[in-house]
CSV table of C-alpha atoms in Angstrom, one decimal:
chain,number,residue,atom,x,y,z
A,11,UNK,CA,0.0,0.0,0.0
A,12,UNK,CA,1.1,3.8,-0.9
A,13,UNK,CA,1.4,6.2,1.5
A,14,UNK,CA,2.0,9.8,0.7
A,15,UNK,CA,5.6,11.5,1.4
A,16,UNK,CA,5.7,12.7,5.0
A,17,UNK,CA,6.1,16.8,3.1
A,18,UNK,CA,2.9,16.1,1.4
A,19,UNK,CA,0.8,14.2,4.2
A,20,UNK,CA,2.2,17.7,6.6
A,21,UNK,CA,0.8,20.1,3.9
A,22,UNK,CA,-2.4,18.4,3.1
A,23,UNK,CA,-3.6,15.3,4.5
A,24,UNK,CA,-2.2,11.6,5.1
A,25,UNK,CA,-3.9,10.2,2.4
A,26,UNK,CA,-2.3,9.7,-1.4
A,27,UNK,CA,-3.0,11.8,-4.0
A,28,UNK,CA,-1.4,12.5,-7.6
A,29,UNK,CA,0.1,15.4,-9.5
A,30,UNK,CA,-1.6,14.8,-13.4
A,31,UNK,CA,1.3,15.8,-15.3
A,32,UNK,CA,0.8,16.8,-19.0
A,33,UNK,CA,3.0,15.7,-21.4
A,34,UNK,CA,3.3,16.6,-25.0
A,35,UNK,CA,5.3,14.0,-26.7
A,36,UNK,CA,6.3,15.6,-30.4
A,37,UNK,CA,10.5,15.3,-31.3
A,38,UNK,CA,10.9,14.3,-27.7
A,39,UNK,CA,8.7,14.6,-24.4
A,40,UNK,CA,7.3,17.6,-22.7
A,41,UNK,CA,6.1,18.3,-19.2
A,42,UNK,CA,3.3,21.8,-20.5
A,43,UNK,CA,1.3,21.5,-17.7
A,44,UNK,CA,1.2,20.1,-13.9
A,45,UNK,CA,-1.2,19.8,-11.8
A,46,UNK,CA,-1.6,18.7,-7.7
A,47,UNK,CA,-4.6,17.0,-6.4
A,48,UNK,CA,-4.6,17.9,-2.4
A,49,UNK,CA,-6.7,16.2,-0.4
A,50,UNK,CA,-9.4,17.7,1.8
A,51,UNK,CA,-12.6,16.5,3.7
A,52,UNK,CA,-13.6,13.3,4.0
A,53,UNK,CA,-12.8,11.7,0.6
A,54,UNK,CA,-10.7,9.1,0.3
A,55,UNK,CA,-10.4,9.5,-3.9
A,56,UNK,CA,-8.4,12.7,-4.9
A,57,UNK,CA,-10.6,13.7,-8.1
A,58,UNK,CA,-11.9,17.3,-7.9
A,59,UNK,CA,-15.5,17.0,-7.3
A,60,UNK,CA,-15.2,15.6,-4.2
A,61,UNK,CA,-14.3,18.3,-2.3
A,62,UNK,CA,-10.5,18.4,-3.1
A,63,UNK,CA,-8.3,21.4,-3.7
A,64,UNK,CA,-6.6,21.8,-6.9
A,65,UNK,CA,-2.9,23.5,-7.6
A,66,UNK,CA,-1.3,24.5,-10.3
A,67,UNK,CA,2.1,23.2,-9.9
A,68,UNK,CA,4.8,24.9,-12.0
A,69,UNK,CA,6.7,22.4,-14.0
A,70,UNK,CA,10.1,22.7,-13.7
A,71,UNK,CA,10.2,23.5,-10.1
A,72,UNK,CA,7.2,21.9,-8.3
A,73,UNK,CA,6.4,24.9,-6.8
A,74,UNK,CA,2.9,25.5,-5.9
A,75,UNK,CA,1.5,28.2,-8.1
A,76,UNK,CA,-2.2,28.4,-7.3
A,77,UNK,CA,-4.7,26.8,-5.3
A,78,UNK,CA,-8.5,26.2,-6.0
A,79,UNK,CA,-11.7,24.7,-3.9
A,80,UNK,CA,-14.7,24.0,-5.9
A,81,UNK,CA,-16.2,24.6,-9.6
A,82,UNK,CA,-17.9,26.8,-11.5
A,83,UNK,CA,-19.4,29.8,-10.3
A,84,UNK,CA,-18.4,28.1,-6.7
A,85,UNK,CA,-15.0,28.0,-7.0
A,86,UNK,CA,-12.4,29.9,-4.7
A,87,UNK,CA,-8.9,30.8,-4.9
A,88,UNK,CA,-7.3,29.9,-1.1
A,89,UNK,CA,-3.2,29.8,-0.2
A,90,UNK,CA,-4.0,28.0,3.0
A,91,UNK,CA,-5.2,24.3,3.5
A,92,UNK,CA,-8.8,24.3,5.1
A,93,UNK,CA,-7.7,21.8,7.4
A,94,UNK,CA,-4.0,21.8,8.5
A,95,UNK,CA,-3.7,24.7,8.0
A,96,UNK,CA,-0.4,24.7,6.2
A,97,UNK,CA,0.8,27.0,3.6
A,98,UNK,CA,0.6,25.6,0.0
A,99,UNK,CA,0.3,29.1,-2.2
A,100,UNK,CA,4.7,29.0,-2.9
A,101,UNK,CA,5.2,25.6,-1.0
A,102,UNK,CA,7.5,23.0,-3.0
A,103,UNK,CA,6.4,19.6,-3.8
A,104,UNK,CA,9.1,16.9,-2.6
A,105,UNK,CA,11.4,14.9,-5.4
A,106,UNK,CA,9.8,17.2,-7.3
A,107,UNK,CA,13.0,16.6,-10.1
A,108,UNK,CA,12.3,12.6,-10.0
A,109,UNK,CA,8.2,13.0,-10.2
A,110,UNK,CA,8.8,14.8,-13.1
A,111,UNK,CA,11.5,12.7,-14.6
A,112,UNK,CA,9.3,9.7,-14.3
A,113,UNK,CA,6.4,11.1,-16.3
A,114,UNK,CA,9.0,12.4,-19.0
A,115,UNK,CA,10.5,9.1,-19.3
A,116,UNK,CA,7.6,6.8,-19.0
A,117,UNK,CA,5.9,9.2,-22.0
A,118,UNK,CA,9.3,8.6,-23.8
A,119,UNK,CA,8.6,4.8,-23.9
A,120,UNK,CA,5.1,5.5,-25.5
A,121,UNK,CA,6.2,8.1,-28.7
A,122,UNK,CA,3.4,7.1,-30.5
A,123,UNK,CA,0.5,8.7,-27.8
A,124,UNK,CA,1.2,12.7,-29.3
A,125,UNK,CA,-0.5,13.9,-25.6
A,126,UNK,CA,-0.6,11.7,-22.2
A,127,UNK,CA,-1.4,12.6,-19.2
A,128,UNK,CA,0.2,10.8,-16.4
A,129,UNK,CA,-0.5,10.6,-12.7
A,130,UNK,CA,2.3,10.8,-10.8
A,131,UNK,CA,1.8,10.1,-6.5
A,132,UNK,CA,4.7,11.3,-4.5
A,133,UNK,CA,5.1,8.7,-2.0
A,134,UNK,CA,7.4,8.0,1.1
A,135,UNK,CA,9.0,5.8,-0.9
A,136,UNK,CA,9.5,7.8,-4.3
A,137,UNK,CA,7.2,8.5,-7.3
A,138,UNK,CA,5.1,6.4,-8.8
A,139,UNK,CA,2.7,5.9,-11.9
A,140,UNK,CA,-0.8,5.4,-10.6
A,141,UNK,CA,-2.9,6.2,-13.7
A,142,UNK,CA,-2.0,7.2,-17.6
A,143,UNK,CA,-4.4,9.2,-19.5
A,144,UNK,CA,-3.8,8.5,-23.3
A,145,UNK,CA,-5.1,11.4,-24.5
A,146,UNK,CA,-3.7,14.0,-21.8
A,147,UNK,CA,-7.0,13.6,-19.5
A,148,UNK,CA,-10.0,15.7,-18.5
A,149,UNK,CA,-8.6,19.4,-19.9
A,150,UNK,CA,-11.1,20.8,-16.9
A,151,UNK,CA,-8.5,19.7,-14.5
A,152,UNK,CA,-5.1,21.7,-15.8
A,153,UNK,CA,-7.6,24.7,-17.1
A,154,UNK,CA,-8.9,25.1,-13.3
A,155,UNK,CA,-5.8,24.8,-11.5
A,156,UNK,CA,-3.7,27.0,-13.9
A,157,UNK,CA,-6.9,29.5,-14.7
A,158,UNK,CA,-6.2,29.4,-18.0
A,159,UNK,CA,-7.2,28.0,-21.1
A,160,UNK,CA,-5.5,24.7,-22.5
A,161,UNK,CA,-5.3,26.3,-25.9
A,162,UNK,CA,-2.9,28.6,-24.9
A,163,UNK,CA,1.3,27.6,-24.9
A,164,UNK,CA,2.3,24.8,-26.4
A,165,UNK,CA,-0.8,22.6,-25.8
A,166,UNK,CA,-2.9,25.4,-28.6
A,167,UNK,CA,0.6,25.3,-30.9
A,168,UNK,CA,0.7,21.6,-31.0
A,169,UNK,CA,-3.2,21.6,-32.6
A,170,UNK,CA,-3.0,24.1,-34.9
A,171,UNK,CA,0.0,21.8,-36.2
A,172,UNK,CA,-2.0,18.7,-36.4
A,173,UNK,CA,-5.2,20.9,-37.8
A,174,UNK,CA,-2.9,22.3,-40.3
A,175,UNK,CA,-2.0,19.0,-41.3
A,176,UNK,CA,-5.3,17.4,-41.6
A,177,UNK,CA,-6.2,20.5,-43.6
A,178,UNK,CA,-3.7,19.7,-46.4
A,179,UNK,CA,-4.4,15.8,-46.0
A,180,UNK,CA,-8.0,16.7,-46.8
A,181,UNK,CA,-7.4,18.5,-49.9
């Protein structure tokens, strides 16, 4: 059984959860977009509809970008966790450097899925793979945490590639 690293179960809660890392995989694989599932309430399942936070974890240093409770016209921006109370607005995710190197080489080994998403949980005994998402997962989940649309960076340049190519396929 997983347990979460000892920073993570401080921060948020000493249950598992995953970081969804975003990889683009087109002349080599690229970490566009991570983000942290943190625990909160009573839920034992880190997805964001049941009660969660979300962060937007910035992907070359694992630091904690932005935090997010709730959907819609619901959701809040909060720095704090609701229940320990810890910081995570600017906190730093642990083996942040191996988490991320992971999802870069396990997306490596799969060159011909264009877009994965990979979930990565940070546990007290290392990262590991818990999920892949084939085709880069539920785009609701890096739009709320970033507050930004997917289209925009590298994600947007990547399909207007593609549609450029099916356009001169077509005809």
């Amino acid at each position: 059984r997983l347990g979460p690293h000892p920073e993570l179960a401080a921060l948020a809660s000493p249950r598992l959860s995953t970081v969804r890392m975003m990889v683009l995989n087109e002349g080599g694989a690229q970490l566009i977009r991570a983000s942290w599932r943190v625990p909160a309430g009573d839920t034992h399942a880190d997805v964001l509809w049941r009660g969660n936070l979300l962060a937007q974890i910035d992907s070359e240093t694992g630091l904690v970008l932005r935090v997010v409770q709730g959907r819609g016209l619901d959701c809040q921006v909060v720095e704090d966790h609701p229940e320990t109370g810890a910081r995570l607005l600017g906190a730093e995710l642990p083996m942040w450097a191996e988490a991320r190197a992971l999802a870069l080489r396990a997306a490596a080994a799969a060159p011909k899925l264009a877009l994965t998403g990979w979930d990565v949980a940070i546990t007290d005994a290392g990262p590991v793979i818990v999920e892949l998402e084939p085709d880069g997962g539920d785009p609701a989940v890096t739009q709320l945490a970033s507050g930004q649309g997917l289209l925009d960076g590298a994600y947007g340049a990547f399909v207007e590639r593609h549609r450029d190519k099916l356009k001169k396929k077509k005809s």
